[in-house]
Every structure is written in C-alpha cells, then in structure tokens.
Short mmCIF file of C-alpha atoms and ligand atoms in Angstrom, two decimals:
data_model
loop_
_atom_site.label_atom_id
_atom_site.label_comp_id
_atom_site.label_asym_id
_atom_site.label_seq_id
_atom_site.Cartn_x
_atom_site.Cartn_y
_atom_site.Cartn_z
CA MET A 1 19.31 41.11 25.78
CA ALA A 2 16.30 38.53 26.33
CA GLN A 3 14.49 38.48 29.37
CA LEU A 4 13.66 35.43 31.56
CA ILE A 5 10.41 36.05 33.24
CA GLY A 6 9.76 32.93 35.31
CA CYS A 7 9.39 29.30 35.26
CA ILE A 8 6.77 26.41 35.53
CA GLY A 9 7.31 22.87 37.21
CA THR A 10 4.61 20.36 35.97
CA SER A 11 4.38 16.58 36.29
CA HIS A 12 4.00 14.75 33.18
CA ILE A 13 1.77 11.33 32.45
CA PRO A 14 1.08 9.85 29.09
CA ALA A 15 -2.56 9.70 30.56
CA ILE A 16 -3.23 13.29 30.68
CA GLY A 17 -2.79 13.07 26.54
CA GLY A 18 -5.60 10.87 26.76
CA ALA A 19 -7.82 12.81 28.97
CA ILE A 20 -7.25 16.02 27.01
CA HIS A 21 -8.14 14.09 23.80
CA LYS A 22 -11.35 12.57 25.47
CA GLY A 23 -12.19 15.94 26.71
CA LEU A 24 -11.95 14.69 30.59
CA GLN A 25 -10.91 18.03 32.21
CA GLN A 26 -13.90 18.24 34.51
CA ASP A 27 -14.25 14.56 35.19
CA PRO A 28 -14.21 14.02 38.91
CA TYR A 29 -10.91 12.09 38.52
CA TRP A 30 -9.00 14.54 36.40
CA LYS A 31 -10.60 18.17 37.69
CA PRO A 32 -8.42 18.42 40.70
CA PHE A 33 -5.33 18.04 38.25
CA PHE A 34 -6.55 20.16 35.59
CA GLY A 35 -7.90 22.60 37.73
CA GLY A 36 -4.45 23.50 38.64
CA PHE A 37 -3.85 25.18 35.34
CA PRO A 38 -5.74 28.51 34.72
CA PRO A 39 -4.11 30.69 37.33
CA ILE A 40 -1.13 29.97 35.51
CA ARG A 41 -2.67 30.60 31.99
CA GLU A 42 -3.93 33.90 33.02
CA TRP A 43 -0.35 34.70 34.14
CA LEU A 44 0.94 33.96 30.99
CA GLY A 45 -1.56 35.47 29.36
CA ARG A 46 -0.66 38.56 30.83
CA VAL A 47 3.35 38.16 30.68
CA LYS A 48 3.47 36.65 27.03
CA PRO A 49 6.56 34.53 26.63
CA ASP A 50 7.61 34.29 23.25
CA VAL A 51 10.30 31.05 23.66
CA VAL A 52 9.87 27.95 26.36
CA VAL A 53 13.32 26.43 27.24
CA MET A 54 11.88 22.71 28.46
CA PHE A 55 14.08 20.63 30.54
CA TYR A 56 12.49 17.39 30.30
CA ASN A 57 13.59 13.62 30.32
CA ASP A 58 12.89 11.55 26.94
CA HIS A 59 11.41 8.02 27.76
CA GLY A 60 12.81 5.77 24.92
CA LEU A 61 11.67 7.79 22.03
CA ASN A 62 14.33 9.92 20.77
CA PHE A 63 17.41 7.95 22.67
CA PHE A 64 16.96 4.36 23.46
CA LEU A 65 19.12 2.55 25.94
CA ASP A 66 21.70 1.59 23.68
CA LYS A 67 22.82 5.69 23.58
CA MET A 68 21.54 7.51 26.31
CA PRO A 69 23.04 11.07 26.44
CA THR A 70 23.39 12.66 30.23
CA PHE A 71 22.45 16.00 28.62
CA ALA A 72 21.11 16.76 25.18
CA VAL A 73 20.08 20.19 23.64
CA GLY A 74 17.97 20.35 20.49
CA ALA A 75 18.50 22.64 18.23
CA ALA A 76 16.29 21.88 15.33
CA PRO A 77 13.75 24.50 13.42
CA GLN A 78 10.84 21.97 14.29
CA TYR A 79 10.24 19.36 17.14
CA ASN A 80 8.07 16.73 15.76
CA ASN A 81 5.95 14.86 18.43
CA ALA A 82 5.67 10.81 18.18
CA ASP A 83 4.40 8.27 20.28
CA GLU A 84 6.85 6.41 22.25
CA GLY A 85 3.99 3.61 22.79
CA TRP A 86 1.41 4.59 25.37
CA GLY A 87 -1.06 5.07 22.39
CA ILE A 88 -1.75 8.51 23.06
CA PRO A 89 -2.51 10.77 20.18
CA THR A 90 0.39 12.85 18.72
CA LEU A 91 0.43 16.76 18.78
CA PRO A 92 1.38 18.83 15.79
CA PRO A 93 5.04 19.69 15.49
CA PHE A 94 6.82 22.48 17.59
CA LYS A 95 8.54 25.62 16.27
CA GLY A 96 12.05 25.41 17.52
CA GLU A 97 14.00 28.35 18.65
CA LEU A 98 17.81 28.03 16.47
CA ASP A 99 19.41 31.08 17.82
CA LEU A 100 18.64 30.46 21.45
CA SER A 101 19.73 27.10 20.81
CA TRP A 102 23.43 27.72 19.47
CA GLN A 103 23.34 30.21 22.05
CA ILE A 104 22.66 27.85 24.76
CA ILE A 105 24.75 25.03 23.37
CA ASN A 106 27.74 27.59 23.17
CA THR A 107 27.46 28.45 26.75
CA LEU A 108 27.34 25.18 28.07
CA VAL A 109 30.55 23.74 26.21
CA GLU A 110 32.45 26.57 26.89
CA LYS A 111 31.25 26.11 30.76
CA GLU A 112 32.82 22.63 30.33
CA PHE A 113 29.31 20.69 30.04
CA ASP A 114 30.17 17.98 27.08
CA ILE A 115 26.35 18.00 25.79
CA VAL A 116 25.00 16.22 22.93
CA THR A 117 23.29 18.39 20.14
CA CYS A 118 20.47 17.32 18.19
CA GLN A 119 19.53 19.06 14.84
CA GLU A 120 16.86 16.36 14.69
CA MET A 121 15.00 14.99 17.46
CA LEU A 122 11.43 13.68 18.07
CA VAL A 123 9.81 14.78 21.53
CA ASP A 124 7.50 12.36 23.80
CA HIS A 125 4.67 13.43 26.17
CA ALA A 126 7.18 15.16 28.77
CA CYS A 127 7.73 17.88 26.30
CA THR A 128 4.69 18.46 24.61
CA LEU A 129 1.97 17.72 27.19
CA PRO A 130 3.21 20.62 29.60
CA LEU A 131 2.58 23.06 26.54
CA LYS A 132 -0.74 21.71 25.63
CA LEU A 133 -1.81 22.17 29.28
CA LEU A 134 -0.30 25.57 29.31
CA TRP A 135 -1.77 26.71 26.25
CA PRO A 136 -4.72 24.29 25.20
CA GLU A 137 -6.25 26.33 22.58
CA GLY A 138 -4.97 26.39 18.76
CA ASP A 139 -1.51 26.56 17.84
CA CYS A 140 1.25 26.56 20.66
CA PRO A 141 2.18 30.45 20.35
CA VAL A 142 5.67 29.96 21.89
CA THR A 143 8.81 28.67 20.29
CA VAL A 144 10.90 25.52 22.19
CA VAL A 145 14.39 24.76 23.12
CA PRO A 146 14.11 21.16 24.50
CA ILE A 147 16.87 19.78 26.94
CA CYS A 148 16.70 16.54 27.82
CA ILE A 149 18.24 15.15 30.94
CA ASN A 150 18.85 11.52 31.57
CA THR A 151 16.63 10.02 34.32
CA VAL A 152 16.00 7.01 32.64
CA GLN A 153 19.44 4.85 32.44
CA PHE A 154 21.51 4.86 35.22
CA PRO A 155 23.92 6.32 36.06
CA LEU A 156 22.28 9.80 36.04
CA PRO A 157 23.55 13.05 36.51
CA LYS A 158 23.90 14.56 40.48
CA ALA A 159 21.61 16.72 41.70
CA SER A 160 24.31 19.39 41.89
CA ARG A 161 25.49 18.82 38.15
CA VAL A 162 22.14 19.09 37.41
CA TYR A 163 21.35 22.61 39.10
CA ALA A 164 24.97 24.06 37.64
CA MET A 165 23.54 23.09 34.50
CA GLY A 166 20.36 25.07 35.04
CA ARG A 167 22.42 27.78 35.90
CA ALA A 168 24.55 28.02 32.96
CA VAL A 169 21.30 27.73 30.92
CA GLY A 170 19.85 30.59 32.80
CA GLU A 171 22.85 32.31 32.28
CA ALA A 172 23.15 31.74 28.37
CA ILE A 173 19.25 32.77 28.33
CA ALA A 174 19.96 36.30 30.12
CA ALA A 175 23.07 36.83 27.49
CA TRP A 176 21.09 36.02 24.59
CA ASP A 177 20.89 39.25 22.15
CA SER A 178 17.14 39.18 21.61
CA ASP A 179 14.53 41.35 22.82
CA LYS A 180 12.22 37.95 23.35
CA LYS A 181 10.97 36.69 26.63
CA VAL A 182 12.10 33.30 27.93
CA ALA A 183 10.20 31.53 30.13
CA VAL A 184 11.29 27.97 31.69
CA ILE A 185 9.68 24.41 32.28
CA GLY A 186 10.68 21.64 34.28
CA SER A 187 8.78 18.59 33.10
CA GLY A 188 8.94 15.74 35.19
CA GLY A 189 8.00 14.35 38.92
CA LEU A 190 6.79 14.50 41.44
CA SER A 191 7.25 11.19 43.53
CA HIS A 192 6.18 7.87 41.63
CA GLN A 193 7.39 4.40 41.09
CA LEU A 194 6.11 2.39 37.91
CA ASP A 195 7.63 -0.75 38.68
CA GLY A 196 9.32 -3.09 40.81
CA GLU A 197 8.54 -3.87 44.67
CA ARG A 198 7.86 -0.39 45.31
CA ALA A 199 5.69 0.33 42.56
CA GLY A 200 2.94 2.82 43.33
CA HIS A 201 5.67 4.65 45.86
CA ILE A 202 4.66 8.24 46.71
CA ASN A 203 6.22 10.47 49.44
CA LYS A 204 3.90 13.71 49.55
CA GLU A 205 6.10 15.06 52.80
CA PHE A 206 9.17 15.07 50.57
CA ASP A 207 7.21 16.26 47.41
CA LEU A 208 5.64 19.22 49.48
CA GLN A 209 9.35 20.31 50.93
CA PHE A 210 11.07 20.16 47.66
CA MET A 211 8.17 22.51 46.44
CA GLU A 212 8.80 24.52 49.05
CA SER A 213 12.46 24.62 48.52
CA LEU A 214 12.39 25.88 45.26
CA GLN A 215 10.98 29.25 46.69
CA SER A 216 12.95 29.91 49.78
CA ASN A 217 16.44 27.79 49.09
CA PRO A 218 16.56 26.47 45.69
CA GLU A 219 19.67 24.54 46.30
CA TRP A 220 18.06 22.54 49.21
CA ALA A 221 17.53 19.57 47.02
CA THR A 222 21.27 19.15 46.13
CA GLN A 223 22.42 17.64 49.27
CA PHE A 224 20.84 14.51 48.45
CA SER A 225 22.62 11.97 46.16
CA ILE A 226 20.63 10.19 43.20
CA HIS A 227 20.07 7.25 45.28
CA GLU A 228 18.65 8.80 48.31
CA LEU A 229 16.46 10.85 46.04
CA VAL A 230 15.24 7.39 44.25
CA GLU A 231 15.04 6.22 48.04
CA LYS A 232 12.83 9.09 48.76
CA THR A 233 10.85 9.74 45.68
CA GLY A 234 10.52 6.62 43.47
CA THR A 235 12.78 5.41 40.53
CA GLN A 236 10.82 7.84 38.41
CA GLY A 237 10.05 10.42 40.65
CA VAL A 238 13.80 11.29 40.69
CA GLU A 239 12.86 13.12 37.32
CA LEU A 240 12.45 15.83 39.63
CA LEU A 241 15.92 16.77 38.64
CA MET A 242 14.11 18.97 35.70
CA TRP A 243 12.56 21.07 38.36
CA LEU A 244 15.78 21.47 39.84
CA ALA A 245 17.29 22.47 36.61
CA MET A 246 14.61 25.17 35.92
CA ARG A 247 14.70 26.77 38.84
CA ALA A 248 18.60 27.17 38.98
CA ALA A 249 18.15 28.85 35.87
CA LEU A 250 16.52 31.62 37.55
CA THR A 251 19.02 32.05 39.95
CA THR A 252 21.39 34.28 37.53
CA GLY A 253 21.28 37.76 37.34
CA PRO A 254 21.48 40.95 39.77
CA ALA A 255 17.91 40.19 41.28
CA SER A 256 17.75 36.31 42.07
CA GLY A 257 14.42 36.48 43.81
CA VAL A 258 10.93 34.99 42.79
CA ARG A 259 7.45 35.52 43.60
CA LYS A 260 4.98 32.54 43.60
CA VAL A 261 2.44 32.59 40.69
CA HIS A 262 0.32 29.36 41.93
CA SER A 263 0.83 26.00 42.40
CA ASN A 264 -1.02 22.91 42.97
CA TYR A 265 -0.48 19.21 44.14
CA HIS A 266 -2.94 16.24 43.76
CA ILE A 267 -2.21 12.68 44.65
CA PRO A 268 -2.46 10.34 42.55
CA ILE A 269 -3.05 10.70 38.83
CA SER A 270 -2.32 7.62 37.45
CA ASN A 271 0.91 6.24 39.50
CA THR A 272 2.04 9.79 40.26
CA ALA A 273 1.82 12.60 42.74
CA THR A 274 1.08 15.52 40.21
CA GLY A 275 3.02 18.83 41.17
CA LEU A 276 2.66 22.13 39.71
CA LEU A 277 4.34 25.42 40.41
CA ALA A 278 4.75 28.47 38.83
CA LEU A 279 7.34 31.30 39.62
CA GLU A 280 8.01 34.65 38.49
CA LYS A 281 11.23 35.86 38.45
CA ILE A 282 11.66 39.40 40.42
CA VAL A 283 13.41 41.87 38.30
C1 DHB B 301 3.41 7.48 34.31
C2 DHB B 301 4.09 8.71 35.06
C3 DHB B 301 5.11 9.11 33.82
O1 DHB B 301 6.50 10.14 34.27
C4 DHB B 301 5.69 8.43 33.12
O2 DHB B 301 6.46 8.93 31.90
C5 DHB B 301 4.96 7.37 32.22
C6 DHB B 301 3.73 7.35 33.08
C7 DHB B 301 2.34 7.11 35.30
O3 DHB B 301 2.35 7.56 36.51
O4 DHB B 301 1.29 6.61 34.61
FE1 FE B 302 8.00 10.33 32.80
#
C-alpha cells in the first residue's frame, strides 16, 4: 500500500514567482520568507516522496465565477501552468498521477462528496509555486494530484466539510495499491485581505494559534463558521482551509500522530501573513 509520509502547509502569492524569476531569494525583503524552506527541502531530500496531493484554490484561471465547483479533483496526465493575470513567468508542465487521481475520485464519490473531475486542468500560482519552492532545481521530481477547494466565490464549503473531505482523501491515499510515497500540500493563507475596507488585514495571533492547532488539535478550526473565519483572517485568509484539508488527510490510519519538521511565519509578503509548516506522519 502507498505510504503517506507527511504534509506541508505554505502560503502562495504571485509575487513569489516574480522573486524566483529575478533571483531575489537573498534580498532583505524576501529572505525571511525563502529562508523558511531549506530545512523542509532537506527533509524532503531524505524522505523522497514520489507524489504530491495538492490542496489549493484556483484564482479564476481554470474556473471562473460563472462555473465554480466547491471541490474539484484533477485527473489529467499533465497539468499546464498559465498566468491568471499577474504577469508572472509560467513554469513547465507538471506530471499527473492518474492512478491516484482516480483512486481519490472513486473514494470521494463513494463517501458522498459530489466532486467535479477534471481530465484537463490549468494550474495557477497556488499549485505551481509551492512545488517550485520545495524543489527549486531542475525538473519537479514528484507527480501531482491537484484538488481545488473553492475559497473565491460564496458560498464556500464549511471548515468541518473541508476537514471531512481531507480525511477521505487521506483514506484514499492509504488504500492506494502502490508502493509510492505520498506527501500532501496545503497551499493558501494565512491571514490576508486584498480588497475592500479591511484591505491589508492580518491577524498574527489567530494564524499562530491555527498553526499550533494543526499539531496538537487538528480539528480546532472546524469550530468556526466561514463568516467567522473571514472575520478573523480576511476574505483571502480563508484560504487556510487548504491547510485544514491537508492536515485532516494525515489523521487516518492506526497511528495518527505527527512530528513537526519545521515552521516559519513572516509578515508581510505583499499583503499576506506567510506561514510555512511541515509535519511528518509518525508510523
Ligand atoms: C496575494 C495573495 C494571494 O493569496 C493571492 O492569491 C494573490 C495575491 C498577495 O498578497 O499579493
Ligand atoms: Fe490566493
């Protein structure tokens, strides 16, 4: 059976793509952000996952406001990157993991999640930048199963529903008849708001409590309604739902404990409080 090795939660911001392109990793503005990644890369170099299941939100590239699935799972042999409008250079295509895609899709539908399946899917910065940050050199060494969660257009799925979906994805991975190693990524958050009267809103206290909860009490954030999460973290801060799905995927199996590999938190990059957290699953 496949082995679920751990998870990585990270913020995504289009400007990171520009900074990578311009080689600004050591620049004083960017260093506190990029500096969080080497210990996690070192861990990944040791545990060597073959596949990544990527929870992220599409930002109007593959889905626009006229057709917005709550949950969508990629089932494509390859995912092409495109720019949803920020002008950041695109990355080469990412390889899919079709067998795991269908394993997840079949499991989710069996467990009564009415998902959209995408046999073609363009991926935006939220899917591609975490992969580039974790494997900056050369071709991306992992295959990918992208899973989109709508945090763009209301109504958004409740935190408890996202948690249940993430857990079902974890069960699907654990039951996958493969000798491959799988890591789960949650791409989004933490607190930020890009528009409206509260543009620039950041909530460090909540972010740090949320990151801590993922180690000690992963269901903690499910107590909040979507409106409470938006109030606390901002209209885009609600992207932290990706981290919740990611962590829920690790709660399956006889041993559901985790060990912290590394974390980082830095305010701000662009408008966002950036978080980074890697947890290894204890088997
Ligand atoms: C920013 C953050 C995001 O999550 C995003 O999708 C776009 C922009 C920002 O802080 O600039
Ligand atoms: Fe975003």
